[in-house]
Amino acid sequence: DIVMTQSPLSLPVTPGEPAAISCRSSQSLLHSNGNNYLDWYLQRPGQSPQLLIYLGSNRASGVPDRFSGSGSGTDFTLKISRVEAEDVGVYYCMQPLRTPLTFGPGTKVDIK
Amino acid sequence: EVQLVESGGGLVQPGGSLRLSCAASGFTFSSYWMHWVRQAPGKGLVWVSRINNDGTITSYADSVKGRFTISRDNAKNTLYLQMNSLRAEDTAVYFCARSTYSGSRIDYWGQGALVTVSS
């Protein structure tokens, strides 16, 4: 199985400041087609997860441009350029490349 | 508008069975792969199973293989998860979710159904 790790696991943030979450996979997520099969999700308190970023760096429909994804192979980063209050919740990375699909442990983002 | 609505959750004794349903609307159900993902209370997301668009290909997490069965009825736009030999560790919110094809992102999630396994 592909093991996903995230850091930090807890991230207190100040509104208006940037934030970054790291995700690493135990195997490369770079496919021969050139795509990195790594997605990011946000689960707000009491809600279902929502897709933020797919294929490593593509913003999902309706996702604000303050969110960006980068990385390749086994190392990926989600960045928020200026945190807003509505960004609090748990962020998960996930690899859909191979079954079983696997998620990172989650990074809890809250306001300082 | 894409909607995924789970039902069938509840309290069941260890060793018992339960069938979850997920009613899909707002998209062409028969064109999409579907998944079940669960979340134990206060814990992270864990993928459980997936099925391809015509129901001929299924995959399972090792923790549920042989006990859970995923299926779909494209005529009824409904996804199912038959859960047998339930254990306390199966207690979780079960989310129904869709993806376009094998390896593609999960782009929509239902609101979840709570399954509690307890005596």
PDB file of C-alpha atoms in Angstrom:
ATOM      1  CA  ASP A   1       0.000   0.000   0.000  1.00  0.00           C
ATOM      2  CA  ILE A   2       1.087   3.589  -0.607  1.00  0.00           C
ATOM      3  CA  VAL A   3       1.540   5.332   2.738  1.00  0.00           C
ATOM      4  CA  MET A   4       0.747   9.044   2.896  1.00  0.00           C
ATOM      5  CA  THR A   5       2.205  11.318   5.553  1.00  0.00           C
ATOM      6  CA  GLN A   6       1.475  14.982   6.269  1.00  0.00           C
ATOM      7  CA  SER A   7       3.151  17.719   8.262  1.00  0.00           C
ATOM      8  CA  PRO A   8       2.383  19.500  10.386  1.00  0.00           C
ATOM      9  CA  LEU A   9      -0.588  17.675  11.892  1.00  0.00           C
ATOM     10  CA  SER A  10      -1.771  20.860  13.566  1.00  0.00           C
ATOM     11  CA  LEU A  11      -1.411  24.352  12.138  1.00  0.00           C
ATOM     12  CA  PRO A  12      -2.587  27.451  14.014  1.00  0.00           C
ATOM     13  CA  VAL A  13      -2.851  30.308  11.517  1.00  0.00           C
ATOM     14  CA  THR A  14      -3.358  34.061  11.585  1.00  0.00           C
ATOM     15  CA  PRO A  15      -5.926  35.477   9.140  1.00  0.00           C
ATOM     16  CA  GLY A  16      -4.202  37.222   6.262  1.00  0.00           C
ATOM     17  CA  GLU A  17      -0.997  35.251   6.713  1.00  0.00           C
ATOM     18  CA  PRO A  18       0.226  32.439   4.429  1.00  0.00           C
ATOM     19  CA  ALA A  19       0.140  28.761   5.365  1.00  0.00           C
ATOM     20  CA  ALA A  20       1.633  25.593   3.916  1.00  0.00           C
ATOM     21  CA  ILE A  21       1.029  21.854   4.399  1.00  0.00           C
ATOM     22  CA  SER A  22       3.406  19.147   3.249  1.00  0.00           C
ATOM     23  CA  CYS A  23       2.390  15.713   1.988  1.00  0.00           C
ATOM     24  CA  ARG A  24       4.705  12.820   1.212  1.00  0.00           C
ATOM     25  CA  SER A  25       3.992   9.454  -0.354  1.00  0.00           C
ATOM     26  CA  SER A  26       5.921   6.204   0.125  1.00  0.00           C
ATOM     27  CA  GLN A  27       5.914   5.611  -3.648  1.00  0.00           C
ATOM     28  CA  SER A  28       6.076   7.986  -6.573  1.00  0.00           C
ATOM     29  CA  LEU A  29       2.726   9.341  -7.716  1.00  0.00           C
ATOM     30  CA  LEU A  30       4.161  10.476 -11.057  1.00  0.00           C
ATOM     31  CA  HIS A  31       2.527   8.500 -13.839  1.00  0.00           C
ATOM     32  CA  SER A  32       4.140   7.839 -17.219  1.00  0.00           C
ATOM     33  CA  ASN A  33       1.560  10.230 -18.683  1.00  0.00           C
ATOM     34  CA  GLY A  34       3.248  13.068 -16.810  1.00  0.00           C
ATOM     35  CA  ASN A  35       0.469  13.573 -14.241  1.00  0.00           C
ATOM     36  CA  ASN A  36       1.001  13.434 -10.509  1.00  0.00           C
ATOM     37  CA  TYR A  37      -1.905  11.562  -8.948  1.00  0.00           C
ATOM     38  CA  LEU A  38      -2.204  13.540  -5.733  1.00  0.00           C
ATOM     39  CA  ASP A  39      -5.348  15.331  -4.581  1.00  0.00           C
ATOM     40  CA  TRP A  40      -6.091  17.687  -1.691  1.00  0.00           C
ATOM     41  CA  TYR A  41      -9.341  17.894   0.274  1.00  0.00           C
ATOM     42  CA  LEU A  42     -10.703  20.171   2.973  1.00  0.00           C
ATOM     43  CA  GLN A  43     -13.180  18.885   5.524  1.00  0.00           C
ATOM     44  CA  ARG A  44     -14.769  21.766   7.385  1.00  0.00           C
ATOM     45  CA  PRO A  45     -16.207  21.008  10.835  1.00  0.00           C
ATOM     46  CA  GLY A  46     -19.379  18.931  10.539  1.00  0.00           C
ATOM     47  CA  GLN A  47     -19.181  18.729   6.754  1.00  0.00           C
ATOM     48  CA  SER A  48     -18.213  16.274   4.058  1.00  0.00           C
ATOM     49  CA  PRO A  49     -14.797  16.610   2.422  1.00  0.00           C
ATOM     50  CA  GLN A  50     -14.551  18.878  -0.601  1.00  0.00           C
ATOM     51  CA  LEU A  51     -12.022  18.667  -3.415  1.00  0.00           C
ATOM     52  CA  LEU A  52      -9.530  21.543  -3.506  1.00  0.00           C
ATOM     53  CA  ILE A  53      -6.690  20.449  -5.778  1.00  0.00           C
ATOM     54  CA  TYR A  54      -6.370  17.525  -8.186  1.00  0.00           C
ATOM     55  CA  LEU A  55      -3.427  16.074 -10.120  1.00  0.00           C
ATOM     56  CA  GLY A  56      -1.092  17.865  -7.755  1.00  0.00           C
ATOM     57  CA  SER A  57      -1.642  21.418  -8.930  1.00  0.00           C
ATOM     58  CA  ASN A  58      -5.052  21.913 -10.542  1.00  0.00           C
ATOM     59  CA  ARG A  59      -7.654  23.881  -8.585  1.00  0.00           C
ATOM     60  CA  ALA A  60     -11.098  22.328  -8.538  1.00  0.00           C
ATOM     61  CA  SER A  61     -14.066  24.297  -9.788  1.00  0.00           C
ATOM     62  CA  GLY A  62     -15.019  27.138  -7.462  1.00  0.00           C
ATOM     63  CA  VAL A  63     -11.892  26.919  -5.314  1.00  0.00           C
ATOM     64  CA  PRO A  64     -10.425  30.366  -4.551  1.00  0.00           C
ATOM     65  CA  ASP A  65      -7.089  31.161  -6.173  1.00  0.00           C
ATOM     66  CA  ARG A  66      -5.449  31.676  -2.771  1.00  0.00           C
ATOM     67  CA  PHE A  67      -5.146  27.859  -2.749  1.00  0.00           C
ATOM     68  CA  SER A  68      -2.331  26.331  -4.778  1.00  0.00           C
ATOM     69  CA  GLY A  69      -0.738  22.919  -5.044  1.00  0.00           C
ATOM     70  CA  SER A  70       2.764  21.972  -6.118  1.00  0.00           C
ATOM     71  CA  GLY A  71       5.217  19.103  -6.101  1.00  0.00           C
ATOM     72  CA  SER A  72       6.039  15.944  -7.990  1.00  0.00           C
ATOM     73  CA  GLY A  73       6.899  12.325  -7.367  1.00  0.00           C
ATOM     74  CA  THR A  74       6.721  11.834  -3.626  1.00  0.00           C
ATOM     75  CA  ASP A  75       6.748  15.391  -2.223  1.00  0.00           C
ATOM     76  CA  PHE A  76       3.805  17.773  -2.458  1.00  0.00           C
ATOM     77  CA  THR A  77       2.740  21.045  -0.868  1.00  0.00           C
ATOM     78  CA  LEU A  78      -0.573  22.824  -0.434  1.00  0.00           C
ATOM     79  CA  LYS A  79      -0.260  26.570   0.062  1.00  0.00           C
ATOM     80  CA  ILE A  80      -2.787  29.154   1.153  1.00  0.00           C
ATOM     81  CA  SER A  81      -1.537  32.601   0.191  1.00  0.00           C
ATOM     82  CA  ARG A  82      -3.675  34.505   2.707  1.00  0.00           C
ATOM     83  CA  VAL A  83      -5.669  32.479   5.216  1.00  0.00           C
ATOM     84  CA  GLU A  84      -9.307  33.394   5.768  1.00  0.00           C
ATOM     85  CA  ALA A  85     -11.558  32.344   8.644  1.00  0.00           C
ATOM     86  CA  GLU A  86     -13.525  29.984   6.367  1.00  0.00           C
ATOM     87  CA  ASP A  87     -10.352  27.967   5.690  1.00  0.00           C
ATOM     88  CA  VAL A  88     -10.418  26.276   9.099  1.00  0.00           C
ATOM     89  CA  GLY A  89     -10.855  22.524   9.085  1.00  0.00           C
ATOM     90  CA  VAL A  90      -8.853  19.391   8.360  1.00  0.00           C
ATOM     91  CA  TYR A  91      -6.844  19.126   5.150  1.00  0.00           C
ATOM     92  CA  TYR A  92      -6.154  15.708   3.655  1.00  0.00           C
ATOM     93  CA  CYS A  93      -3.944  14.624   0.804  1.00  0.00           C
ATOM     94  CA  MET A  94      -4.938  11.471  -1.068  1.00  0.00           C
ATOM     95  CA  GLN A  95      -3.476   9.285  -3.782  1.00  0.00           C
ATOM     96  CA  PRO A  96      -5.991   7.818  -6.289  1.00  0.00           C
ATOM     97  CA  LEU A  97      -3.289   6.125  -8.366  1.00  0.00           C
ATOM     98  CA  ARG A  98      -3.390   2.638  -6.877  1.00  0.00           C
ATOM     99  CA  THR A  99      -5.826   0.682  -4.746  1.00  0.00           C
ATOM    100  CA  PRO A 100      -6.227   0.852  -1.896  1.00  0.00           C
ATOM    101  CA  LEU A 101      -6.674   4.587  -2.272  1.00  0.00           C
ATOM    102  CA  THR A 102      -4.932   6.126   0.715  1.00  0.00           C
ATOM    103  CA  PHE A 103      -5.278   9.378   2.613  1.00  0.00           C
ATOM    104  CA  GLY A 104      -2.819  11.274   4.744  1.00  0.00           C
ATOM    105  CA  PRO A 105      -3.619  11.556   8.466  1.00  0.00           C
ATOM    106  CA  GLY A 106      -4.931  15.091   8.044  1.00  0.00           C
ATOM    107  CA  THR A 107      -3.704  18.528   9.080  1.00  0.00           C
ATOM    108  CA  LYS A 108      -5.984  20.470  11.392  1.00  0.00           C
ATOM    109  CA  VAL A 109      -5.950  24.173  10.603  1.00  0.00           C
ATOM    110  CA  ASP A 110      -7.441  26.590  13.083  1.00  0.00           C
ATOM    111  CA  ILE A 111      -7.242  30.273  13.865  1.00  0.00           C
ATOM    112  CA  LYS A 112      -4.742  31.436  16.474  1.00  0.00           C
TER     113      LYS A 112
ATOM    114  CA  GLU B   1     -26.718  19.985  -9.159  1.00  0.00           C
ATOM    115  CA  VAL B   2     -24.841  16.819  -8.210  1.00  0.00           C
ATOM    116  CA  GLN B   3     -26.389  15.126  -5.179  1.00  0.00           C
ATOM    117  CA  LEU B   4     -25.375  11.972  -3.337  1.00  0.00           C
ATOM    118  CA  VAL B   5     -27.686  10.989  -0.491  1.00  0.00           C
ATOM    119  CA  GLU B   6     -26.793   8.069   1.764  1.00  0.00           C
ATOM    120  CA  SER B   7     -29.315   6.098   3.783  1.00  0.00           C
ATOM    121  CA  GLY B   8     -29.546   2.871   5.736  1.00  0.00           C
ATOM    122  CA  GLY B   9     -27.232   3.676   8.616  1.00  0.00           C
ATOM    123  CA  GLY B  10     -28.042   2.817  12.195  1.00  0.00           C
ATOM    124  CA  LEU B  11     -27.188   0.735  15.238  1.00  0.00           C
ATOM    125  CA  VAL B  12     -26.352  -2.932  14.701  1.00  0.00           C
ATOM    126  CA  GLN B  13     -24.955  -5.634  16.980  1.00  0.00           C
ATOM    127  CA  PRO B  14     -21.519  -7.153  16.394  1.00  0.00           C
ATOM    128  CA  GLY B  15     -21.801  -9.910  13.808  1.00  0.00           C
ATOM    129  CA  GLY B  16     -24.858  -8.312  12.271  1.00  0.00           C
ATOM    130  CA  SER B  17     -25.529  -6.957   8.801  1.00  0.00           C
ATOM    131  CA  LEU B  18     -26.565  -3.652   7.295  1.00  0.00           C
ATOM    132  CA  ARG B  19     -27.022  -2.330   3.765  1.00  0.00           C
ATOM    133  CA  LEU B  20     -26.220   1.255   2.904  1.00  0.00           C
ATOM    134  CA  SER B  21     -27.713   2.954  -0.131  1.00  0.00           C
ATOM    135  CA  CYS B  22     -26.611   6.087  -1.968  1.00  0.00           C
ATOM    136  CA  ALA B  23     -29.112   7.807  -4.240  1.00  0.00           C
ATOM    137  CA  ALA B  24     -27.437   9.816  -6.987  1.00  0.00           C
ATOM    138  CA  SER B  25     -28.924  12.681  -8.985  1.00  0.00           C
ATOM    139  CA  GLY B  26     -27.849  15.625 -11.100  1.00  0.00           C
ATOM    140  CA  PHE B  27     -25.424  13.657 -13.272  1.00  0.00           C
ATOM    141  CA  THR B  28     -25.261  10.596 -15.520  1.00  0.00           C
ATOM    142  CA  PHE B  29     -24.745   7.983 -12.815  1.00  0.00           C
ATOM    143  CA  SER B  30     -23.839   5.192 -15.231  1.00  0.00           C
ATOM    144  CA  SER B  31     -20.808   7.155 -16.478  1.00  0.00           C
ATOM    145  CA  TYR B  32     -19.024   7.388 -13.149  1.00  0.00           C
ATOM    146  CA  TRP B  33     -17.016   5.161 -10.851  1.00  0.00           C
ATOM    147  CA  MET B  34     -18.312   5.219  -7.294  1.00  0.00           C
ATOM    148  CA  HIS B  35     -16.658   4.821  -3.905  1.00  0.00           C
ATOM    149  CA  TRP B  36     -17.381   4.294  -0.240  1.00  0.00           C
ATOM    150  CA  VAL B  37     -15.101   6.101   2.213  1.00  0.00           C
ATOM    151  CA  ARG B  38     -15.507   5.921   5.983  1.00  0.00           C
ATOM    152  CA  GLN B  39     -14.518   8.049   8.948  1.00  0.00           C
ATOM    153  CA  ALA B  40     -14.498   6.689  12.487  1.00  0.00           C
ATOM    154  CA  PRO B  41     -15.531   9.197  15.173  1.00  0.00           C
ATOM    155  CA  GLY B  42     -12.805  11.822  15.533  1.00  0.00           C
ATOM    156  CA  LYS B  43     -10.533  10.042  13.070  1.00  0.00           C
ATOM    157  CA  GLY B  44      -9.370  10.494   9.476  1.00  0.00           C
ATOM    158  CA  LEU B  45     -10.707   9.349   6.131  1.00  0.00           C
ATOM    159  CA  VAL B  46     -10.320   5.710   5.068  1.00  0.00           C
ATOM    160  CA  TRP B  47     -11.190   4.381   1.626  1.00  0.00           C
ATOM    161  CA  VAL B  48     -13.396   1.278   1.759  1.00  0.00           C
ATOM    162  CA  SER B  49     -14.374   0.210  -1.744  1.00  0.00           C
ATOM    163  CA  ARG B  50     -14.998   1.300  -5.317  1.00  0.00           C
ATOM    164  CA  ILE B  51     -16.910   0.060  -8.346  1.00  0.00           C
ATOM    165  CA  ASN B  52     -16.565   0.944 -11.987  1.00  0.00           C
ATOM    166  CA  ASN B  53     -19.306   2.562 -14.022  1.00  0.00           C
ATOM    167  CA  ASP B  54     -20.979  -0.644 -15.228  1.00  0.00           C
ATOM    168  CA  GLY B  55     -20.461  -2.659 -12.059  1.00  0.00           C
ATOM    169  CA  THR B  56     -18.035  -5.197 -13.487  1.00  0.00           C
ATOM    170  CA  ILE B  57     -14.906  -4.134 -11.561  1.00  0.00           C
ATOM    171  CA  THR B  58     -14.766  -3.828  -7.775  1.00  0.00           C
ATOM    172  CA  SER B  59     -11.993  -3.228  -5.251  1.00  0.00           C
ATOM    173  CA  TYR B  60     -11.907  -3.375  -1.453  1.00  0.00           C
ATOM    174  CA  ALA B  61      -9.729  -2.380   1.451  1.00  0.00           C
ATOM    175  CA  ASP B  62      -8.197  -5.430   3.132  1.00  0.00           C
ATOM    176  CA  SER B  63     -10.044  -4.576   6.348  1.00  0.00           C
ATOM    177  CA  VAL B  64     -13.446  -5.241   4.732  1.00  0.00           C
ATOM    178  CA  LYS B  65     -12.617  -7.765   2.014  1.00  0.00           C
ATOM    179  CA  GLY B  66     -14.850 -10.822   2.269  1.00  0.00           C
ATOM    180  CA  ARG B  67     -17.324  -9.028   4.556  1.00  0.00           C
ATOM    181  CA  PHE B  68     -18.502  -6.032   2.498  1.00  0.00           C
ATOM    182  CA  THR B  69     -19.914  -6.035  -1.032  1.00  0.00           C
ATOM    183  CA  ILE B  70     -20.265  -2.967  -3.222  1.00  0.00           C
ATOM    184  CA  SER B  71     -22.824  -2.948  -6.007  1.00  0.00           C
ATOM    185  CA  ARG B  72     -24.871  -0.550  -8.101  1.00  0.00           C
ATOM    186  CA  ASP B  73     -28.146  -0.347  -9.984  1.00  0.00           C
ATOM    187  CA  ASN B  74     -27.704   2.088 -12.848  1.00  0.00           C
ATOM    188  CA  ALA B  75     -31.414   1.927 -13.684  1.00  0.00           C
ATOM    189  CA  LYS B  76     -32.176   3.245 -10.198  1.00  0.00           C
ATOM    190  CA  ASN B  77     -29.154   5.580  -9.976  1.00  0.00           C
ATOM    191  CA  THR B  78     -28.236   3.926  -6.701  1.00  0.00           C
ATOM    192  CA  LEU B  79     -25.026   2.648  -5.119  1.00  0.00           C
ATOM    193  CA  TYR B  80     -25.050   0.033  -2.365  1.00  0.00           C
ATOM    194  CA  LEU B  81     -22.763  -1.312   0.323  1.00  0.00           C
ATOM    195  CA  GLN B  82     -23.770  -4.617   1.885  1.00  0.00           C
ATOM    196  CA  MET B  83     -21.960  -4.987   5.205  1.00  0.00           C
ATOM    197  CA  ASN B  84     -21.875  -8.395   6.896  1.00  0.00           C
ATOM    198  CA  SER B  85     -20.094  -9.730   9.996  1.00  0.00           C
ATOM    199  CA  LEU B  86     -19.879  -6.227  11.364  1.00  0.00           C
ATOM    200  CA  ARG B  87     -17.326  -5.417  14.050  1.00  0.00           C
ATOM    201  CA  ALA B  88     -17.003  -2.591  16.550  1.00  0.00           C
ATOM    202  CA  GLU B  89     -14.153  -1.165  14.459  1.00  0.00           C
ATOM    203  CA  ASP B  90     -16.542  -0.711  11.514  1.00  0.00           C
ATOM    204  CA  THR B  91     -18.299   2.051  13.475  1.00  0.00           C
ATOM    205  CA  ALA B  92     -17.979   5.154  11.307  1.00  0.00           C
ATOM    206  CA  VAL B  93     -19.674   7.666   9.078  1.00  0.00           C
ATOM    207  CA  TYR B  94     -19.794   6.148   5.597  1.00  0.00           C
ATOM    208  CA  PHE B  95     -19.538   8.565   2.671  1.00  0.00           C
ATOM    209  CA  CYS B  96     -20.614   7.795  -0.851  1.00  0.00           C
ATOM    210  CA  ALA B  97     -18.452   9.556  -3.446  1.00  0.00           C
ATOM    211  CA  ARG B  98     -17.860   9.620  -7.195  1.00  0.00           C
ATOM    212  CA  SER B  99     -14.922   9.785  -9.556  1.00  0.00           C
ATOM    213  CA  THR B 100     -14.706   9.940 -13.320  1.00  0.00           C
ATOM    214  CA  TYR B 101     -12.510   6.883 -13.909  1.00  0.00           C
ATOM    215  CA  SER B 102      -9.964   4.651 -12.246  1.00  0.00           C
ATOM    216  CA  GLY B 103      -7.247   6.864 -10.800  1.00  0.00           C
ATOM    217  CA  SER B 104      -9.184  10.079 -11.086  1.00  0.00           C
ATOM    218  CA  ARG B 105     -10.032  12.419  -8.293  1.00  0.00           C
ATOM    219  CA  ILE B 106     -13.060  11.983  -6.054  1.00  0.00           C
ATOM    220  CA  ASP B 107     -14.938  15.163  -6.894  1.00  0.00           C
ATOM    221  CA  TYR B 108     -18.256  14.903  -5.041  1.00  0.00           C
ATOM    222  CA  TRP B 109     -19.153  13.428  -1.673  1.00  0.00           C
ATOM    223  CA  GLY B 110     -22.430  12.671   0.044  1.00  0.00           C
ATOM    224  CA  GLN B 111     -23.244  13.904   3.542  1.00  0.00           C
ATOM    225  CA  GLY B 112     -22.558  10.513   5.101  1.00  0.00           C
ATOM    226  CA  ALA B 113     -24.463   7.824   7.008  1.00  0.00           C
ATOM    227  CA  LEU B 114     -23.533   6.813  10.550  1.00  0.00           C
ATOM    228  CA  VAL B 115     -23.100   3.114  11.261  1.00  0.00           C
ATOM    229  CA  THR B 116     -22.689   2.133  14.904  1.00  0.00           C
ATOM    230  CA  VAL B 117     -21.717  -1.434  15.776  1.00  0.00           C
ATOM    231  CA  SER B 118     -22.356  -2.077  19.436  1.00  0.00           C
ATOM    232  CA  SER B 119     -24.112  -4.499  21.751  1.00  0.00           C
TER     233      SER B 119
END
